[in-house]
Amino acid sequence: MNKASTQQITTIPAPPAAVSPLRPARRSEHFGLLKKWLKPLASLRLTVGLFVLSMFLIFCGTLAQMDNGLWAVLSGYFRAFIAWIPFQVFVRFGQVFFWFPKTWYVSGSFPFPGGYLLGGALLLNLLAAHLVRFRISWKRSGILLTHAGLIVLMLGELITGLFAVEGMMVIPTGESSNYVIHTDKTELAIIDPSGPQTDHVVVVPGSMLKQRQGREWIRDERLPFDIEVIRYMVNSSEPRKVKPGEKNPATAGVGREGIVDEERPGRGVDAEQRIDMAAAYLTFHAKDTGASLGTYLTTPWIDEEQSVKVNGKEYRVTLRLQREYKPYTLHLEEFRHDLYPGTDIPLNFSSKVRLIDPEYNVDREVLIYMNNPLRYRGATFYQADWIRSPQGDRGTKLQVVTNPAWLMPYFSCAMVALGMTIHFGMHLVSFLRRRTTP
Amino acid sequence: MNDLAKIFPWLVVGAAVLVLIFALMPPSIGTDKINLQEFAALPVIHDGRMKPLDSVARTTLLTLSNRQDYKDENGKTRPAIQWLLEVMAHKESARRVQIFRIENDQVLAQLGLEARPLWWRYSVEELSGKIDLILEHAMAAQKLKSENRDLYQQKIIELARHLELYSRLASLEAPLMVPPADNNGSWQSLLQAFTELRQNQDQSNPAAHTLLVLLHAYSHDDAQTFNKTVAAYHQEMEKRFPTEVRRTDFELFFNHFEPFYQCTLLYLSVFLLCCLSWFGWSRPLIRSAFWLTVLALLIHTWALLARMYLMNRWGVFVMNLYSTAVFIGWTCVLLGLVLEWLYPIGIGVVVASAGGAITTLISHHLAASSGDTLGVLQAVLDTNFWLATHVTCMNLGYGATFVAGILGILYILRGVLTSSLDKATAKALTTMLYGAVCFATLLSFTGTVLGGIWADQSWGRFWGWDPKENGAVLIVLWNALILHARWGGMVQARGMAVLSIIGNMVTGWSWFGTNQLQVGLHTYGFSNTLAFGLVIGWALHAVVLVMGLLPLRWWASQDTLLLSKPMPSENTLPAVKRHGKRSAKRSEAGYFAGPA
């Protein structure tokens, strides 16, 4: 048989017509090879395995929130390639549900695939499955639509994780604001108030302060002095009085009267929405002589800016939540916070603001309330909180989010719901038809 | 016998209707007796909404005593409104009725009270000398973080809260009973109104005066004055607030009828009928069970709609933990009936009655711990659109997952314990289970993503990895896992049954478990009893799970099941062999095909 075929090729040159049908065959051979490689990746066993792993990760990530802040869990479990899961989370689970003693503590942790790894693997698995078994038919349209919707959802979550920015805008009643503060970041602002109209501000990010803690000084020509970071705390308690005999690191400024204690990072999405209040003990040094200008306590707990004098010139310093300036202004006309009669259950929260954007000639009134945000120039403003004071409500706090992927879940939801309805609907119809016509 | 079999279902349903009509009848009132009904109907404002006084009495008593009625000094059962009236009129007898439920032995020992097993209720008089002690201990416990309090401290805080609730009623601080003199003013409590009445007699609020006369008449057992005054006052209120009073009157009727309680009784009866049907005469019994479930579902549906009317939120089935239970129950019953209609073999009715009874029983427990089940919603939840879409979808998904789980339990219990799981039944059970899982996947996914979109609308983040959100996504993943494991031929009928039982455990975690962690944005409904109940539920499921994993040769139904081929191929599910290479090949064909 083999021999015969060899003979045929040597004696008669293959006509072009005989070659052409070979081409698609060879192509499918390549494709077949690809399929062979993709097949294990496309396996349904892998899908089920990944589901189990994902569920375990989510379960642990839920339990971990009892001890860690949401942001820590987010970056440690879900927006991570490898998650280190402490054994303590299971002890905590036992304490809530199985009468484990409250004092139990188990140290140590084990590595586990994180959200990015599992999400990526699921995505690959899904794509491979569709490549290997690629076939368009009405019968499979529902599944295709469902899976496409899931891809949109996962990509949306990825884009959100990478690019979404959250912040807060605080406006006292009757005043205006044009900047957003980023509650998860701090900055040290060194303000030169000598300018006739505007202050000149140099900022050092909090992350840099943290990095230089106890290490080399921060030196930069734009800074009027060198900065030595004695201590940096990611979160701190409200300043308290110094106890007699207690050592206070601060030697200048308001820090001489009060002292702060380090706190573990708070729970991000707590019902109270607490923000991490960083604190830093900084020693400023004159650039030329290196002489100390004093050690200051800087923290967002302290509202006023502290004065530092170098070579007879006054600067003001403050560690504040990072600010981002917007090209438009919001002016708060009225903030309302009503209660149901005879209770302290909130009936509504709303902020009547005036949106002023000279660039686009916008000047209009907007009502922002629960479940009804303002979307403007890529940012969304939500009613989040209000400024409390003993005299009553003094203004509003708006959550400001910039998320390029905010619409993707809307598309995804529609696609998946429609896809599943089509797929399961077809089964249901054929099932019912079989029943009626046996 | 044959005729009896035919009319038996109608007899059962007819008897049930008679019982219900009896429950609907208003209690009779003699002319010389106090007209409690009229008093119960008076509209007041309490916990932020207008409701009949009857609701105040019932929810308070339910919170204090875990009952909606009480026993007077002679041991006779009396309605809650009578207790409230006695408390408000400062009758001596009110101090002697035993209404504070205290079960904790440490609390009882600390207060020097005798244990009253099976009753556990104590009167104000018995507690009166100990109030300072209770408050002192409660204040001390209050300073601890809630997770660090021990059982005694939790219970003493609870008791202190109950005493406060009582004293607010007794001192007439709550509810807000007196409507404003003109329509611009706000409602006042009787305490405020009486103080004003004393200060300036001439400019007083006439309503306050009427209510004073009413309480006075009651404390002097003057039924005639009381009845005349209360009827006139009710009419007056009807004229002033026509729509509101129509609603509060309806609420009074709703309270009296107790539709969810009637439903529980009906579901339990259905379950009983199903159990009886396993011993013979099955067709008439199952038919009766079916029609009785239809009757119960009608009442259940009516009750859900009635709640919408009372809240004035059409389309919103669920707005608190209590209503999740009644709505999930409704879903289970509806799905169970559909399954029974498709396969009239007495399985759907078991699912319906078990699901309905368990969830409505849970709801009675939740009502006791939450007080007013129609309570107002705080600002962030105050949106009918999202409550009607996200929350409804989510709970339908929970319900469908539970239905699948109950089917799985039935499959395993019948297979292991009885020899009745034959080929046809197994096939029917598996098809039903598959359908329920498909339905659950669709609804729980849609519900979860809708929740994300709601969060995006109100907080500016689609997905926050909040415990409750994570719980929801676990349900979605688990249902998807069952489907993919099935399509991949990794599990057969029995495997699906086992997986669906884990589905119940996952849903239990999401429904109640995540709330117990006390972190995140959905921190409502924390309670030790719930945590304990959940653990019991998990344990029971684990037992069935282990039974399901027993080798087939230990199953009582092994003969009927082993004789049959692994899975029925036509009509139901994709044909897939058990294990090994061949199954993988077959499974590919089945991947996208689903059950066809």
PDB file of C-alpha atoms in Angstrom, chain A residues 39 42-52 54-56 58-59 61-63 65-68 70 73-74 78-79 92-93 96-99 102 115 122 125-126 129-130 132-135 139-140 143-144 146-147 149-150 153 157 160 166 264 267 269-271 273 338 340-343 345-349 369-373 375 380 382-384 399 401 403 406-407 409-414 416-421 423-424 427-428 430-432 434-435, chain B residues 45-49 145-150 154 168 176 313 341-344 376-383 386 431 434 437-439 441-443 445-446 449-450 453-468 470-471 473-475 477-478 480-485 487-490 506 509 512-514 516-521 523 526 528 530-532 534-535 538 570-572 578-580 583-584 587-589 591-596:
ATOM      1  CA  LYS A  39      -7.652  20.151  25.262  1.00  0.00           C
ATOM      2  CA  ALA A  42     -10.352  23.254  28.052  1.00  0.00           C
ATOM      3  CA  SER A  43     -11.305  20.411  30.336  1.00  0.00           C
ATOM      4  CA  LEU A  44     -14.480  20.626  32.344  1.00  0.00           C
ATOM      5  CA  ARG A  45     -12.706  18.929  35.230  1.00  0.00           C
ATOM      6  CA  LEU A  46     -10.436  21.949  35.352  1.00  0.00           C
ATOM      7  CA  THR A  47     -13.482  24.214  35.408  1.00  0.00           C
ATOM      8  CA  VAL A  48     -14.995  22.364  38.332  1.00  0.00           C
ATOM      9  CA  GLY A  49     -11.644  22.295  40.134  1.00  0.00           C
ATOM     10  CA  LEU A  50     -11.224  26.027  39.650  1.00  0.00           C
ATOM     11  CA  PHE A  51     -14.752  26.614  40.958  1.00  0.00           C
ATOM     12  CA  VAL A  52     -13.906  24.715  44.120  1.00  0.00           C
ATOM     13  CA  SER A  54     -12.437  29.954  43.957  1.00  0.00           C
ATOM     14  CA  MET A  55     -15.117  29.132  46.491  1.00  0.00           C
ATOM     15  CA  PHE A  56     -12.523  28.260  49.085  1.00  0.00           C
ATOM     16  CA  ILE A  58     -13.827  33.571  48.685  1.00  0.00           C
ATOM     17  CA  PHE A  59     -14.850  31.786  51.858  1.00  0.00           C
ATOM     18  CA  GLY A  61     -11.490  36.018  52.177  1.00  0.00           C
ATOM     19  CA  THR A  62     -14.845  36.495  53.884  1.00  0.00           C
ATOM     20  CA  LEU A  63     -13.632  35.083  57.196  1.00  0.00           C
ATOM     21  CA  GLN A  65     -12.534  40.302  57.107  1.00  0.00           C
ATOM     22  CA  MET A  66     -13.254  39.674  60.777  1.00  0.00           C
ATOM     23  CA  ASP A  67      -9.632  40.488  61.598  1.00  0.00           C
ATOM     24  CA  ASN A  68      -8.324  42.516  58.694  1.00  0.00           C
ATOM     25  CA  LEU A  70     -11.398  45.115  53.687  1.00  0.00           C
ATOM     26  CA  VAL A  73      -8.304  41.399  52.200  1.00  0.00           C
ATOM     27  CA  LEU A  74      -8.889  42.860  48.746  1.00  0.00           C
ATOM     28  CA  PHE A  78      -8.758  38.857  45.544  1.00  0.00           C
ATOM     29  CA  ARG A  79      -6.438  41.258  43.768  1.00  0.00           C
ATOM     30  CA  ARG A  92     -12.328  32.531  63.966  1.00  0.00           C
ATOM     31  CA  PHE A  93     -14.950  30.557  62.048  1.00  0.00           C
ATOM     32  CA  VAL A  96     -18.414  32.216  65.749  1.00  0.00           C
ATOM     33  CA  PHE A  97     -20.155  28.929  65.013  1.00  0.00           C
ATOM     34  CA  PHE A  98     -18.610  26.066  66.950  1.00  0.00           C
ATOM     35  CA  TRP A  99     -17.990  27.312  70.497  1.00  0.00           C
ATOM     36  CA  LYS A 102     -12.245  33.016  72.313  1.00  0.00           C
ATOM     37  CA  GLY A 115      -8.008  36.015  42.779  1.00  0.00           C
ATOM     38  CA  LEU A 122     -10.976  30.437  34.611  1.00  0.00           C
ATOM     39  CA  ASN A 125     -10.228  27.617  30.579  1.00  0.00           C
ATOM     40  CA  LEU A 126     -13.308  29.278  29.169  1.00  0.00           C
ATOM     41  CA  ALA A 129     -13.153  25.434  25.766  1.00  0.00           C
ATOM     42  CA  HIS A 130     -14.730  27.641  23.161  1.00  0.00           C
ATOM     43  CA  VAL A 132     -11.630  23.557  21.055  1.00  0.00           C
ATOM     44  CA  ARG A 133     -15.353  23.077  20.710  1.00  0.00           C
ATOM     45  CA  PHE A 134     -15.970  26.122  18.584  1.00  0.00           C
ATOM     46  CA  ARG A 135     -19.220  25.729  16.744  1.00  0.00           C
ATOM     47  CA  LYS A 139     -28.553  25.531  20.211  1.00  0.00           C
ATOM     48  CA  ARG A 140     -25.425  26.968  21.732  1.00  0.00           C
ATOM     49  CA  ILE A 143     -24.130  29.369  26.298  1.00  0.00           C
ATOM     50  CA  LEU A 144     -22.008  31.585  24.052  1.00  0.00           C
ATOM     51  CA  THR A 146     -23.583  33.670  28.841  1.00  0.00           C
ATOM     52  CA  HIS A 147     -19.876  33.045  28.642  1.00  0.00           C
ATOM     53  CA  GLY A 149     -21.110  38.107  29.406  1.00  0.00           C
ATOM     54  CA  LEU A 150     -18.910  36.478  32.035  1.00  0.00           C
ATOM     55  CA  LEU A 153     -17.748  40.919  33.830  1.00  0.00           C
ATOM     56  CA  GLU A 157     -13.542  43.735  37.461  1.00  0.00           C
ATOM     57  CA  THR A 160     -11.836  48.380  38.025  1.00  0.00           C
ATOM     58  CA  GLU A 166     -12.108  56.321  45.005  1.00  0.00           C
ATOM     59  CA  ARG A 264      -4.009  48.311  63.117  1.00  0.00           C
ATOM     60  CA  ARG A 267     -11.921  47.940  58.294  1.00  0.00           C
ATOM     61  CA  VAL A 269     -16.077  49.104  54.272  1.00  0.00           C
ATOM     62  CA  ASP A 270     -17.183  49.106  57.878  1.00  0.00           C
ATOM     63  CA  ALA A 271     -20.674  50.283  58.619  1.00  0.00           C
ATOM     64  CA  GLN A 273     -16.706  53.767  57.001  1.00  0.00           C
ATOM     65  CA  ASP A 338     -34.403  63.552  58.044  1.00  0.00           C
ATOM     66  CA  TYR A 340     -38.669  58.825  60.579  1.00  0.00           C
ATOM     67  CA  PRO A 341     -40.948  60.386  63.208  1.00  0.00           C
ATOM     68  CA  GLY A 342     -40.232  59.180  66.719  1.00  0.00           C
ATOM     69  CA  THR A 343     -37.145  57.153  65.737  1.00  0.00           C
ATOM     70  CA  ILE A 345     -33.837  55.677  61.555  1.00  0.00           C
ATOM     71  CA  PRO A 346     -32.708  57.873  58.646  1.00  0.00           C
ATOM     72  CA  LEU A 347     -35.463  58.643  56.166  1.00  0.00           C
ATOM     73  CA  ASN A 348     -33.191  60.333  53.660  1.00  0.00           C
ATOM     74  CA  PHE A 349     -29.839  61.998  53.071  1.00  0.00           C
ATOM     75  CA  TYR A 369     -29.219  61.562  47.355  1.00  0.00           C
ATOM     76  CA  MET A 370     -29.077  57.891  48.251  1.00  0.00           C
ATOM     77  CA  ASN A 371     -29.224  55.706  45.150  1.00  0.00           C
ATOM     78  CA  ASN A 372     -29.139  58.803  42.949  1.00  0.00           C
ATOM     79  CA  PRO A 373     -25.548  59.893  42.279  1.00  0.00           C
ATOM     80  CA  ARG A 375     -22.166  61.576  37.136  1.00  0.00           C
ATOM     81  CA  THR A 380     -19.485  59.922  40.028  1.00  0.00           C
ATOM     82  CA  TYR A 382     -22.464  59.680  45.819  1.00  0.00           C
ATOM     83  CA  GLN A 383     -24.108  60.789  49.022  1.00  0.00           C
ATOM     84  CA  ALA A 384     -21.915  58.978  51.533  1.00  0.00           C
ATOM     85  CA  GLN A 399     -17.928  59.688  47.750  1.00  0.00           C
ATOM     86  CA  VAL A 401     -15.407  57.441  42.128  1.00  0.00           C
ATOM     87  CA  ASN A 403     -14.109  54.032  37.143  1.00  0.00           C
ATOM     88  CA  TRP A 406     -18.524  51.164  35.456  1.00  0.00           C
ATOM     89  CA  LEU A 407     -20.867  50.259  32.611  1.00  0.00           C
ATOM     90  CA  PRO A 409     -21.440  44.986  34.714  1.00  0.00           C
ATOM     91  CA  TYR A 410     -24.641  46.406  33.228  1.00  0.00           C
ATOM     92  CA  PHE A 411     -23.838  44.837  29.845  1.00  0.00           C
ATOM     93  CA  SER A 412     -22.634  41.653  31.448  1.00  0.00           C
ATOM     94  CA  CYS A 413     -25.770  41.231  33.532  1.00  0.00           C
ATOM     95  CA  ALA A 414     -27.997  41.626  30.513  1.00  0.00           C
ATOM     96  CA  VAL A 416     -25.664  36.479  31.000  1.00  0.00           C
ATOM     97  CA  ALA A 417     -29.291  36.693  32.051  1.00  0.00           C
ATOM     98  CA  LEU A 418     -30.424  36.597  28.432  1.00  0.00           C
ATOM     99  CA  GLY A 419     -27.965  33.824  27.592  1.00  0.00           C
ATOM    100  CA  MET A 420     -29.089  31.592  30.424  1.00  0.00           C
ATOM    101  CA  THR A 421     -32.747  32.306  29.723  1.00  0.00           C
ATOM    102  CA  HIS A 423     -30.267  28.144  27.014  1.00  0.00           C
ATOM    103  CA  PHE A 424     -32.419  26.865  29.833  1.00  0.00           C
ATOM    104  CA  HIS A 427     -34.388  22.882  27.292  1.00  0.00           C
ATOM    105  CA  LEU A 428     -37.580  23.648  29.112  1.00  0.00           C
ATOM    106  CA  SER A 430     -38.237  20.797  24.445  1.00  0.00           C
ATOM    107  CA  PHE A 431     -38.865  19.043  27.737  1.00  0.00           C
ATOM    108  CA  LEU A 432     -42.442  20.259  27.877  1.00  0.00           C
ATOM    109  CA  ARG A 434     -41.819  15.817  24.874  1.00  0.00           C
ATOM    110  CA  ARG A 435     -44.249  15.590  27.744  1.00  0.00           C
TER     111      ARG A 435
ATOM    112  CA  ILE B  45     -47.216  56.098  65.062  1.00  0.00           C
ATOM    113  CA  HIS B  46     -44.616  53.686  66.311  1.00  0.00           C
ATOM    114  CA  ASP B  47     -41.141  52.899  65.036  1.00  0.00           C
ATOM    115  CA  GLY B  48     -41.585  55.421  62.283  1.00  0.00           C
ATOM    116  CA  ARG B  49     -44.810  54.296  60.698  1.00  0.00           C
ATOM    117  CA  LYS B 145     -17.355  44.800  72.167  1.00  0.00           C
ATOM    118  CA  SER B 146     -20.307  42.654  71.163  1.00  0.00           C
ATOM    119  CA  GLU B 147     -18.142  39.717  70.104  1.00  0.00           C
ATOM    120  CA  ASN B 148     -16.456  39.606  73.511  1.00  0.00           C
ATOM    121  CA  ARG B 149     -19.635  39.343  75.565  1.00  0.00           C
ATOM    122  CA  ASP B 150     -20.461  35.998  77.081  1.00  0.00           C
ATOM    123  CA  GLN B 154     -25.822  39.092  76.111  1.00  0.00           C
ATOM    124  CA  ARG B 168     -41.619  53.252  77.561  1.00  0.00           C
ATOM    125  CA  LEU B 176     -46.973  58.423  69.455  1.00  0.00           C
ATOM    126  CA  ARG B 313     -44.437  49.166  48.176  1.00  0.00           C
ATOM    127  CA  TRP B 341     -47.788  19.140  38.261  1.00  0.00           C
ATOM    128  CA  LEU B 342     -45.065  17.912  35.882  1.00  0.00           C
ATOM    129  CA  TYR B 343     -44.461  14.675  37.800  1.00  0.00           C
ATOM    130  CA  PRO B 344     -47.520  13.762  39.877  1.00  0.00           C
ATOM    131  CA  VAL B 376     -39.564  51.256  57.943  1.00  0.00           C
ATOM    132  CA  LEU B 377     -36.478  51.099  55.761  1.00  0.00           C
ATOM    133  CA  GLN B 378     -33.490  53.301  56.277  1.00  0.00           C
ATOM    134  CA  ALA B 379     -32.523  55.648  53.503  1.00  0.00           C
ATOM    135  CA  VAL B 380     -30.127  53.435  51.542  1.00  0.00           C
ATOM    136  CA  LEU B 381     -32.664  50.623  51.259  1.00  0.00           C
ATOM    137  CA  ASP B 382     -35.509  52.948  50.480  1.00  0.00           C
ATOM    138  CA  THR B 383     -35.764  52.153  46.789  1.00  0.00           C
ATOM    139  CA  TRP B 386     -33.844  47.581  43.589  1.00  0.00           C
ATOM    140  CA  THR B 431     -34.574  15.722  36.095  1.00  0.00           C
ATOM    141  CA  TYR B 434     -31.387  19.482  37.255  1.00  0.00           C
ATOM    142  CA  VAL B 437     -30.308  23.951  39.648  1.00  0.00           C
ATOM    143  CA  CYS B 438     -30.629  25.616  36.221  1.00  0.00           C
ATOM    144  CA  PHE B 439     -33.305  27.930  37.575  1.00  0.00           C
ATOM    145  CA  THR B 441     -28.123  29.482  38.602  1.00  0.00           C
ATOM    146  CA  LEU B 442     -30.006  31.918  36.410  1.00  0.00           C
ATOM    147  CA  LEU B 443     -31.706  33.708  39.289  1.00  0.00           C
ATOM    148  CA  PHE B 445     -26.458  35.090  39.074  1.00  0.00           C
ATOM    149  CA  THR B 446     -28.848  37.770  37.879  1.00  0.00           C
ATOM    150  CA  VAL B 449     -25.078  41.156  39.519  1.00  0.00           C
ATOM    151  CA  LEU B 450     -28.146  43.340  40.029  1.00  0.00           C
ATOM    152  CA  ILE B 453     -25.302  47.390  40.068  1.00  0.00           C
ATOM    153  CA  TRP B 454     -27.344  48.682  42.985  1.00  0.00           C
ATOM    154  CA  ALA B 455     -24.152  49.042  45.002  1.00  0.00           C
ATOM    155  CA  ASP B 456     -22.669  50.926  42.064  1.00  0.00           C
ATOM    156  CA  GLN B 457     -25.649  53.268  42.173  1.00  0.00           C
ATOM    157  CA  SER B 458     -25.505  53.912  45.884  1.00  0.00           C
ATOM    158  CA  TRP B 459     -21.860  53.579  46.908  1.00  0.00           C
ATOM    159  CA  GLY B 460     -19.958  53.826  43.686  1.00  0.00           C
ATOM    160  CA  ARG B 461     -18.502  50.373  43.609  1.00  0.00           C
ATOM    161  CA  PHE B 462     -19.844  47.426  41.707  1.00  0.00           C
ATOM    162  CA  TRP B 463     -18.266  44.684  43.710  1.00  0.00           C
ATOM    163  CA  GLY B 464     -16.987  45.178  47.235  1.00  0.00           C
ATOM    164  CA  TRP B 465     -16.205  41.625  48.392  1.00  0.00           C
ATOM    165  CA  ASP B 466     -18.538  42.234  51.293  1.00  0.00           C
ATOM    166  CA  PRO B 467     -19.426  39.028  53.218  1.00  0.00           C
ATOM    167  CA  LYS B 468     -23.014  38.968  51.977  1.00  0.00           C
ATOM    168  CA  ASN B 470     -19.361  36.801  48.730  1.00  0.00           C
ATOM    169  CA  GLY B 471     -22.066  34.523  50.076  1.00  0.00           C
ATOM    170  CA  VAL B 473     -21.352  34.534  44.644  1.00  0.00           C
ATOM    171  CA  LEU B 474     -20.684  31.245  46.445  1.00  0.00           C
ATOM    172  CA  ILE B 475     -24.219  30.149  45.616  1.00  0.00           C
ATOM    173  CA  LEU B 477     -20.427  29.273  41.802  1.00  0.00           C
ATOM    174  CA  TRP B 478     -21.798  26.205  43.497  1.00  0.00           C
ATOM    175  CA  ALA B 480     -22.507  26.502  38.180  1.00  0.00           C
ATOM    176  CA  LEU B 481     -20.246  23.795  39.567  1.00  0.00           C
ATOM    177  CA  ILE B 482     -23.107  21.305  39.752  1.00  0.00           C
ATOM    178  CA  LEU B 483     -24.050  22.044  36.152  1.00  0.00           C
ATOM    179  CA  HIS B 484     -20.482  21.797  34.838  1.00  0.00           C
ATOM    180  CA  ALA B 485     -19.773  18.640  36.819  1.00  0.00           C
ATOM    181  CA  TRP B 487     -22.072  18.249  31.766  1.00  0.00           C
ATOM    182  CA  GLY B 488     -18.548  16.918  32.183  1.00  0.00           C
ATOM    183  CA  GLY B 489     -19.860  13.570  33.331  1.00  0.00           C
ATOM    184  CA  MET B 490     -18.045  13.884  36.649  1.00  0.00           C
ATOM    185  CA  VAL B 506     -23.774  27.041  51.079  1.00  0.00           C
ATOM    186  CA  TRP B 509     -24.131  30.210  54.977  1.00  0.00           C
ATOM    187  CA  PHE B 512     -27.687  33.577  57.832  1.00  0.00           C
ATOM    188  CA  GLY B 513     -24.008  32.703  58.256  1.00  0.00           C
ATOM    189  CA  THR B 514     -22.448  35.794  56.730  1.00  0.00           C
ATOM    190  CA  GLN B 516     -22.981  36.384  62.063  1.00  0.00           C
ATOM    191  CA  LEU B 517     -19.506  37.670  61.213  1.00  0.00           C
ATOM    192  CA  GLN B 518     -20.708  41.172  62.014  1.00  0.00           C
ATOM    193  CA  VAL B 519     -18.565  42.838  59.403  1.00  0.00           C
ATOM    194  CA  GLY B 520     -19.445  44.520  56.151  1.00  0.00           C
ATOM    195  CA  LEU B 521     -22.415  46.445  54.884  1.00  0.00           C
ATOM    196  CA  THR B 523     -24.818  43.677  59.225  1.00  0.00           C
ATOM    197  CA  PHE B 526     -27.137  38.908  64.076  1.00  0.00           C
ATOM    198  CA  ASN B 528     -26.858  33.543  68.584  1.00  0.00           C
ATOM    199  CA  LEU B 530     -29.498  31.873  64.276  1.00  0.00           C
ATOM    200  CA  ALA B 531     -25.863  30.801  64.478  1.00  0.00           C
ATOM    201  CA  PHE B 532     -26.895  27.813  66.541  1.00  0.00           C
ATOM    202  CA  LEU B 534     -27.415  27.159  61.260  1.00  0.00           C
ATOM    203  CA  VAL B 535     -24.955  24.775  62.880  1.00  0.00           C
ATOM    204  CA  TRP B 538     -25.342  22.016  58.689  1.00  0.00           C
ATOM    205  CA  GLU B 570     -33.240   9.605  26.566  1.00  0.00           C
ATOM    206  CA  ASN B 571     -35.540  12.409  27.486  1.00  0.00           C
ATOM    207  CA  THR B 572     -33.676  13.653  30.509  1.00  0.00           C
ATOM    208  CA  ARG B 578     -19.526   6.492  34.885  1.00  0.00           C
ATOM    209  CA  HIS B 579     -15.752   6.978  34.856  1.00  0.00           C
ATOM    210  CA  GLY B 580     -12.659   6.499  32.759  1.00  0.00           C
ATOM    211  CA  SER B 583     -16.745   9.117  29.819  1.00  0.00           C
ATOM    212  CA  ALA B 584     -14.531  12.066  28.979  1.00  0.00           C
ATOM    213  CA  SER B 587     -18.958  14.250  28.070  1.00  0.00           C
ATOM    214  CA  GLU B 588     -17.682  16.581  25.416  1.00  0.00           C
ATOM    215  CA  ALA B 589     -20.723  15.945  23.349  1.00  0.00           C
ATOM    216  CA  TYR B 591     -20.968  19.833  27.354  1.00  0.00           C
ATOM    217  CA  PHE B 592     -22.986  22.344  25.497  1.00  0.00           C
ATOM    218  CA  ALA B 593     -25.865  20.084  24.853  1.00  0.00           C
ATOM    219  CA  GLY B 594     -27.299  20.144  28.324  1.00  0.00           C
ATOM    220  CA  PRO B 595     -30.190  17.819  28.944  1.00  0.00           C
ATOM    221  CA  ALA B 596     -31.330  17.006  25.457  1.00  0.00           C
TER     222      ALA B 596
END
